[in-house]
Amino acid sequence: MSDDFPKLLRAHRTRGRWSQESLALAADVSPRHLSCLETGKARPSREMVLKLGKVLGLELRERNALLVGAGFASVYPSTPLGEVAMAPLSRAVDFVLAQQEPYPALLIDRAWNVLRVNGGARRLLEAFLDASALPATVAQNLVRATLHPRGLRPSFVNWDDVAALALERVERAHHAHPADAELRALLEEVRWYPGV
């Protein structure tokens, strides 16, 4: 079993402001057993991990991380937007983006990676961001592009306010999803940008 499960369980419990006793009661397990699960003294069953994830109200991605942390396989599928099965949703996203014209609209993922933009967003970004002068990882991520010294920073009159807000959003997302390695890496990276 990985050492991740006890840490993840405790992080999710404390983030949700659950006491061990209240979570144990809601999950129909003894507080002692829950304490042993959090310290790593007991190994959870697959069913127990799923029950705890449901009681904690975790997103499916976080439930998968909890399962993997306990040594089990993920059970909830994750289908990229470009897959054939997602074609109706992809068309709906394109329709929503097009309806925002001439105003800018972007589709971003949970780590602020830009997946799609409409014409208004493309024109706005091209006017203020020289993507060819930046690494692709910076130009294709809204937070990195905002906070990077050669990104959008020079275009903001109130950059300090924008930077504080962007950093707070990333910190809040990381706190809400502590198992998300991509969010953790993004937060660590942008904290090292000069002036952030």
mmCIF file of N, CA, C and O in Angstrom, residues 126-185:
data_model
loop_
_atom_site.group_PDB
_atom_site.id
_atom_site.type_symbol
_atom_site.label_atom_id
_atom_site.label_comp_id
_atom_site.label_asym_id
_atom_site.label_seq_id
_atom_site.Cartn_x
_atom_site.Cartn_y
_atom_site.Cartn_z
ATOM 1 N N GLU A 126 -3.249 37.902 -28.801
ATOM 2 C CA GLU A 126 -2.214 38.253 -29.771
ATOM 3 C C GLU A 126 -1.784 39.705 -29.644
ATOM 4 O O GLU A 126 -0.631 40.048 -29.911
ATOM 5 N N ALA A 127 -2.693 40.576 -29.211
ATOM 6 C CA ALA A 127 -2.370 42.000 -29.064
ATOM 7 C C ALA A 127 -1.444 42.249 -27.876
ATOM 8 O O ALA A 127 -0.640 43.178 -27.899
ATOM 9 N N PHE A 128 -1.523 41.409 -26.845
ATOM 10 C CA PHE A 128 -0.756 41.665 -25.623
ATOM 11 C C PHE A 128 0.268 40.592 -25.267
ATOM 12 O O PHE A 128 1.040 40.776 -24.324
ATOM 13 N N LEU A 129 0.282 39.498 -25.996
ATOM 14 C CA LEU A 129 1.172 38.387 -25.635
ATOM 15 C C LEU A 129 1.919 37.906 -26.870
ATOM 16 O O LEU A 129 1.294 37.487 -27.841
ATOM 17 N N ASP A 130 3.238 37.982 -26.819
ATOM 18 C CA ASP A 130 4.058 37.459 -27.912
ATOM 19 C C ASP A 130 4.381 35.998 -27.591
ATOM 20 O O ASP A 130 5.380 35.693 -26.940
ATOM 21 N N ALA A 131 3.507 35.104 -28.033
ATOM 22 C CA ALA A 131 3.658 33.685 -27.718
ATOM 23 C C ALA A 131 4.949 33.095 -28.262
ATOM 24 O O ALA A 131 5.507 32.159 -27.688
ATOM 25 N N SER A 132 5.475 33.668 -29.358
ATOM 26 C CA SER A 132 6.709 33.125 -29.946
ATOM 27 C C SER A 132 7.929 33.409 -29.062
ATOM 28 O O SER A 132 8.941 32.737 -29.174
ATOM 29 N N ALA A 133 7.831 34.387 -28.167
ATOM 30 C CA ALA A 133 8.955 34.729 -27.286
ATOM 31 C C ALA A 133 8.897 33.987 -25.955
ATOM 32 O O ALA A 133 9.755 34.200 -25.097
ATOM 33 N N LEU A 134 7.908 33.130 -25.784
ATOM 34 C CA LEU A 134 7.732 32.415 -24.522
ATOM 35 C C LEU A 134 7.768 30.913 -24.735
ATOM 36 O O LEU A 134 7.406 30.424 -25.812
ATOM 37 N N PRO A 135 8.169 30.171 -23.711
ATOM 38 C CA PRO A 135 8.023 28.710 -23.805
ATOM 39 C C PRO A 135 6.555 28.346 -23.979
ATOM 40 O O PRO A 135 5.674 29.038 -23.456
ATOM 41 N N ALA A 136 6.285 27.274 -24.690
ATOM 42 C CA ALA A 136 4.900 26.877 -24.963
ATOM 43 C C ALA A 136 4.120 26.642 -23.673
ATOM 44 O O ALA A 136 2.931 26.962 -23.599
ATOM 45 N N THR A 137 4.767 26.112 -22.635
ATOM 46 C CA THR A 137 4.066 25.857 -21.372
ATOM 47 C C THR A 137 3.570 27.153 -20.734
ATOM 48 O O THR A 137 2.564 27.155 -20.032
ATOM 49 N N VAL A 138 4.257 28.261 -20.986
ATOM 50 C CA VAL A 138 3.836 29.559 -20.447
ATOM 51 C C VAL A 138 2.736 30.150 -21.317
ATOM 52 O O VAL A 138 1.698 30.584 -20.821
ATOM 53 N N ALA A 139 2.932 30.150 -22.622
ATOM 54 C CA ALA A 139 1.969 30.763 -23.533
ATOM 55 C C ALA A 139 0.620 30.040 -23.535
ATOM 56 O O ALA A 139 -0.403 30.668 -23.799
ATOM 57 N N GLN A 140 0.609 28.754 -23.216
ATOM 58 C CA GLN A 140 -0.628 27.974 -23.281
ATOM 59 C C GLN A 140 -1.305 27.787 -21.923
ATOM 60 O O GLN A 140 -2.220 26.990 -21.791
ATOM 61 N N ASN A 141 -0.856 28.523 -20.917
ATOM 62 C CA ASN A 141 -1.452 28.427 -19.584
ATOM 63 C C ASN A 141 -1.804 29.833 -19.114
ATOM 64 O O ASN A 141 -0.931 30.707 -19.071
ATOM 65 N N LEU A 142 -3.046 30.061 -18.759
ATOM 66 C CA LEU A 142 -3.512 31.403 -18.426
ATOM 67 C C LEU A 142 -2.817 31.985 -17.200
ATOM 68 O O LEU A 142 -2.462 33.162 -17.188
ATOM 69 N N VAL A 143 -2.583 31.184 -16.186
ATOM 70 C CA VAL A 143 -1.908 31.682 -14.980
ATOM 71 C C VAL A 143 -0.439 31.982 -15.266
ATOM 72 O O VAL A 143 0.068 33.042 -14.891
ATOM 73 N N ARG A 144 0.234 31.058 -15.932
ATOM 74 C CA ARG A 144 1.644 31.302 -16.258
ATOM 75 C C ARG A 144 1.783 32.533 -17.142
ATOM 76 O O ARG A 144 2.656 33.368 -16.923
ATOM 77 N N ALA A 145 0.925 32.631 -18.157
ATOM 78 C CA ALA A 145 1.001 33.774 -19.078
ATOM 79 C C ALA A 145 0.732 35.080 -18.350
ATOM 80 O O ALA A 145 1.319 36.115 -18.677
ATOM 81 N N THR A 146 -0.120 35.059 -17.349
ATOM 82 C CA THR A 146 -0.429 36.266 -16.580
ATOM 83 C C THR A 146 0.719 36.658 -15.666
ATOM 84 O O THR A 146 1.076 37.833 -15.569
ATOM 85 N N LEU A 147 1.340 35.691 -14.997
ATOM 86 C CA LEU A 147 2.338 35.980 -13.970
ATOM 87 C C LEU A 147 3.786 35.997 -14.466
ATOM 88 O O LEU A 147 4.653 36.559 -13.803
ATOM 89 N N HIS A 148 4.044 35.407 -15.611
ATOM 90 C CA HIS A 148 5.413 35.344 -16.130
ATOM 91 C C HIS A 148 5.907 36.757 -16.482
ATOM 92 O O HIS A 148 5.162 37.560 -17.047
ATOM 93 N N PRO A 149 7.171 37.078 -16.148
ATOM 94 C CA PRO A 149 7.694 38.434 -16.420
ATOM 95 C C PRO A 149 7.615 38.856 -17.891
ATOM 96 O O PRO A 149 7.468 40.039 -18.192
ATOM 97 N N ARG A 150 7.715 37.885 -18.817
ATOM 98 C CA ARG A 150 7.629 38.239 -20.239
ATOM 99 C C ARG A 150 6.265 37.906 -20.828
ATOM 100 O O ARG A 150 6.085 37.931 -22.039
ATOM 101 N N GLY A 151 5.307 37.606 -19.970
ATOM 102 C CA GLY A 151 3.955 37.286 -20.424
ATOM 103 C C GLY A 151 3.093 38.532 -20.490
ATOM 104 O O GLY A 151 3.501 39.565 -21.031
ATOM 105 N N LEU A 152 1.928 38.458 -19.893
ATOM 106 C CA LEU A 152 0.979 39.563 -19.917
ATOM 107 C C LEU A 152 1.274 40.635 -18.876
ATOM 108 O O LEU A 152 0.677 41.708 -18.906
ATOM 109 N N ARG A 153 2.195 40.379 -17.978
ATOM 110 C CA ARG A 153 2.485 41.287 -16.865
ATOM 111 C C ARG A 153 2.664 42.739 -17.286
ATOM 112 O O ARG A 153 2.052 43.631 -16.700
ATOM 113 N N PRO A 154 3.488 43.054 -18.297
ATOM 114 C CA PRO A 154 3.680 44.469 -18.663
ATOM 115 C C PRO A 154 2.403 45.173 -19.143
ATOM 116 O O PRO A 154 2.331 46.398 -19.139
ATOM 117 N N SER A 155 1.388 44.421 -19.515
ATOM 118 C CA SER A 155 0.154 45.007 -20.038
ATOM 119 C C SER A 155 -0.836 45.398 -18.954
ATOM 120 O O SER A 155 -1.811 46.093 -19.236
ATOM 121 N N PHE A 156 -0.606 44.956 -17.741
ATOM 122 C CA PHE A 156 -1.537 45.254 -16.654
ATOM 123 C C PHE A 156 -1.124 46.520 -15.920
ATOM 124 O O PHE A 156 0.006 46.650 -15.469
ATOM 125 N N VAL A 157 -2.053 47.446 -15.783
ATOM 126 C CA VAL A 157 -1.816 48.653 -14.991
ATOM 127 C C VAL A 157 -1.835 48.271 -13.512
ATOM 128 O O VAL A 157 -1.062 48.778 -12.715
ATOM 129 N N ASN A 158 -2.707 47.347 -13.136
ATOM 130 C CA ASN A 158 -2.853 46.909 -11.750
ATOM 131 C C ASN A 158 -2.319 45.485 -11.570
ATOM 132 O O ASN A 158 -2.968 44.630 -10.979
ATOM 133 N N TRP A 159 -1.096 45.272 -12.052
ATOM 134 C CA TRP A 159 -0.538 43.921 -12.049
ATOM 135 C C TRP A 159 -0.466 43.329 -10.645
ATOM 136 O O TRP A 159 -0.725 42.132 -10.461
ATOM 137 N N ASP A 160 -0.145 44.105 -9.629
ATOM 138 C CA ASP A 160 -0.068 43.572 -8.267
ATOM 139 C C ASP A 160 -1.406 42.961 -7.840
ATOM 140 O O ASP A 160 -1.436 41.881 -7.238
ATOM 141 N N ASP A 161 -2.499 43.646 -8.143
ATOM 142 C CA ASP A 161 -3.829 43.129 -7.795
ATOM 143 C C ASP A 161 -4.141 41.856 -8.579
ATOM 144 O O ASP A 161 -4.663 40.888 -8.035
ATOM 145 N N VAL A 162 -3.822 41.872 -9.863
ATOM 146 C CA VAL A 162 -4.073 40.711 -10.716
ATOM 147 C C VAL A 162 -3.237 39.523 -10.255
ATOM 148 O O VAL A 162 -3.728 38.393 -10.152
ATOM 149 N N ALA A 163 -1.966 39.780 -9.947
ATOM 150 C CA ALA A 163 -1.070 38.708 -9.491
ATOM 151 C C ALA A 163 -1.563 38.115 -8.180
ATOM 152 O O ALA A 163 -1.558 36.889 -8.005
ATOM 153 N N ALA A 164 -1.988 38.968 -7.254
ATOM 154 C CA ALA A 164 -2.483 38.476 -5.965
ATOM 155 C C ALA A 164 -3.716 37.598 -6.162
ATOM 156 O O ALA A 164 -3.836 36.526 -5.546
ATOM 157 N N LEU A 165 -4.607 38.023 -7.036
ATOM 158 C CA LEU A 165 -5.819 37.258 -7.300
ATOM 159 C C LEU A 165 -5.490 35.921 -7.972
ATOM 160 O O LEU A 165 -6.017 34.868 -7.584
ATOM 161 N N ALA A 166 -4.626 35.952 -8.981
ATOM 162 C CA ALA A 166 -4.256 34.716 -9.688
ATOM 163 C C ALA A 166 -3.583 33.730 -8.740
ATOM 164 O O ALA A 166 -3.902 32.530 -8.741
ATOM 165 N N LEU A 167 -2.664 34.215 -7.932
ATOM 166 C CA LEU A 167 -1.962 33.347 -6.985
ATOM 167 C C LEU A 167 -2.939 32.768 -5.959
ATOM 168 O O LEU A 167 -2.874 31.589 -5.631
ATOM 169 N N GLU A 168 -3.857 33.606 -5.487
ATOM 170 C CA GLU A 168 -4.850 33.121 -4.515
ATOM 171 C C GLU A 168 -5.716 32.025 -5.119
ATOM 172 O O GLU A 168 -6.019 31.023 -4.473
ATOM 173 N N ARG A 169 -6.104 32.191 -6.387
ATOM 174 C CA ARG A 169 -6.928 31.168 -7.051
ATOM 175 C C ARG A 169 -6.184 29.838 -7.177
ATOM 176 O O ARG A 169 -6.748 28.773 -6.951
ATOM 177 N N VAL A 170 -4.902 29.901 -7.534
ATOM 178 C CA VAL A 170 -4.125 28.672 -7.671
ATOM 179 C C VAL A 170 -3.944 28.017 -6.307
ATOM 180 O O VAL A 170 -4.060 26.795 -6.171
ATOM 181 N N GLU A 171 -3.659 28.824 -5.288
ATOM 182 C CA GLU A 171 -3.504 28.275 -3.933
ATOM 183 C C GLU A 171 -4.804 27.631 -3.454
ATOM 184 O O GLU A 171 -4.787 26.559 -2.860
ATOM 185 N N ARG A 172 -5.923 28.280 -3.721
ATOM 186 C CA ARG A 172 -7.218 27.730 -3.305
ATOM 187 C C ARG A 172 -7.507 26.419 -4.042
ATOM 188 O O ARG A 172 -7.984 25.451 -3.451
ATOM 189 N N ALA A 173 -7.215 26.382 -5.336
ATOM 190 C CA ALA A 173 -7.446 25.152 -6.113
ATOM 191 C C ALA A 173 -6.546 24.030 -5.613
ATOM 192 O O ALA A 173 -6.983 22.882 -5.483
ATOM 193 N N HIS A 174 -5.292 24.364 -5.308
ATOM 194 C CA HIS A 174 -4.376 23.341 -4.790
ATOM 195 C C HIS A 174 -4.852 22.851 -3.422
ATOM 196 O O HIS A 174 -4.806 21.657 -3.127
ATOM 197 N N HIS A 175 -5.311 23.759 -2.591
ATOM 198 C CA HIS A 175 -5.808 23.371 -1.270
ATOM 199 C C HIS A 175 -7.042 22.481 -1.401
ATOM 200 O O HIS A 175 -7.219 21.525 -0.643
ATOM 201 N N ALA A 176 -7.891 22.766 -2.371
ATOM 202 C CA ALA A 176 -9.094 21.968 -2.589
ATOM 203 C C ALA A 176 -8.785 20.614 -3.206
ATOM 204 O O ALA A 176 -9.537 19.655 -3.029
ATOM 205 N N HIS A 177 -7.674 20.515 -3.934
ATOM 206 C CA HIS A 177 -7.294 19.272 -4.622
ATOM 207 C C HIS A 177 -5.831 18.955 -4.322
ATOM 208 O O HIS A 177 -4.983 19.033 -5.213
ATOM 209 N N PRO A 178 -5.510 18.605 -3.087
ATOM 210 C CA PRO A 178 -4.108 18.412 -2.706
ATOM 211 C C PRO A 178 -3.404 17.273 -3.449
ATOM 212 O O PRO A 178 -2.181 17.265 -3.541
ATOM 213 N N ALA A 179 -4.154 16.336 -4.001
ATOM 214 C CA ALA A 179 -3.538 15.218 -4.712
ATOM 215 C C ALA A 179 -3.214 15.549 -6.162
ATOM 216 O O ALA A 179 -2.569 14.763 -6.849
ATOM 217 N N ASP A 180 -3.631 16.703 -6.642
ATOM 218 C CA ASP A 180 -3.438 17.071 -8.042
ATOM 219 C C ASP A 180 -2.010 17.559 -8.261
ATOM 220 O O ASP A 180 -1.664 18.691 -7.913
ATOM 221 N N ALA A 181 -1.183 16.699 -8.839
ATOM 222 C CA ALA A 181 0.238 17.015 -9.039
ATOM 223 C C ALA A 181 0.425 18.181 -10.003
ATOM 224 O O ALA A 181 1.354 18.978 -9.849
ATOM 225 N N GLU A 182 -0.457 18.324 -10.986
ATOM 226 C CA GLU A 182 -0.327 19.411 -11.952
ATOM 227 C C GLU A 182 -0.566 20.769 -11.291
ATOM 228 O O GLU A 182 0.158 21.735 -11.544
ATOM 229 N N LEU A 183 -1.566 20.841 -10.407
ATOM 230 C CA LEU A 183 -1.817 22.089 -9.687
ATOM 231 C C LEU A 183 -0.664 22.413 -8.737
ATOM 232 O O LEU A 183 -0.264 23.561 -8.615
ATOM 233 N N ARG A 184 -0.142 21.386 -8.078
ATOM 234 C CA ARG A 184 0.983 21.600 -7.159
ATOM 235 C C ARG A 184 2.199 22.128 -7.919
ATOM 236 O O ARG A 184 2.848 23.082 -7.491
ATOM 237 N N ALA A 185 2.486 21.541 -9.074
ATOM 238 C CA ALA A 185 3.627 21.985 -9.885
ATOM 239 C C ALA A 185 3.423 23.411 -10.384
ATOM 240 O O ALA A 185 4.361 24.222 -10.383
#
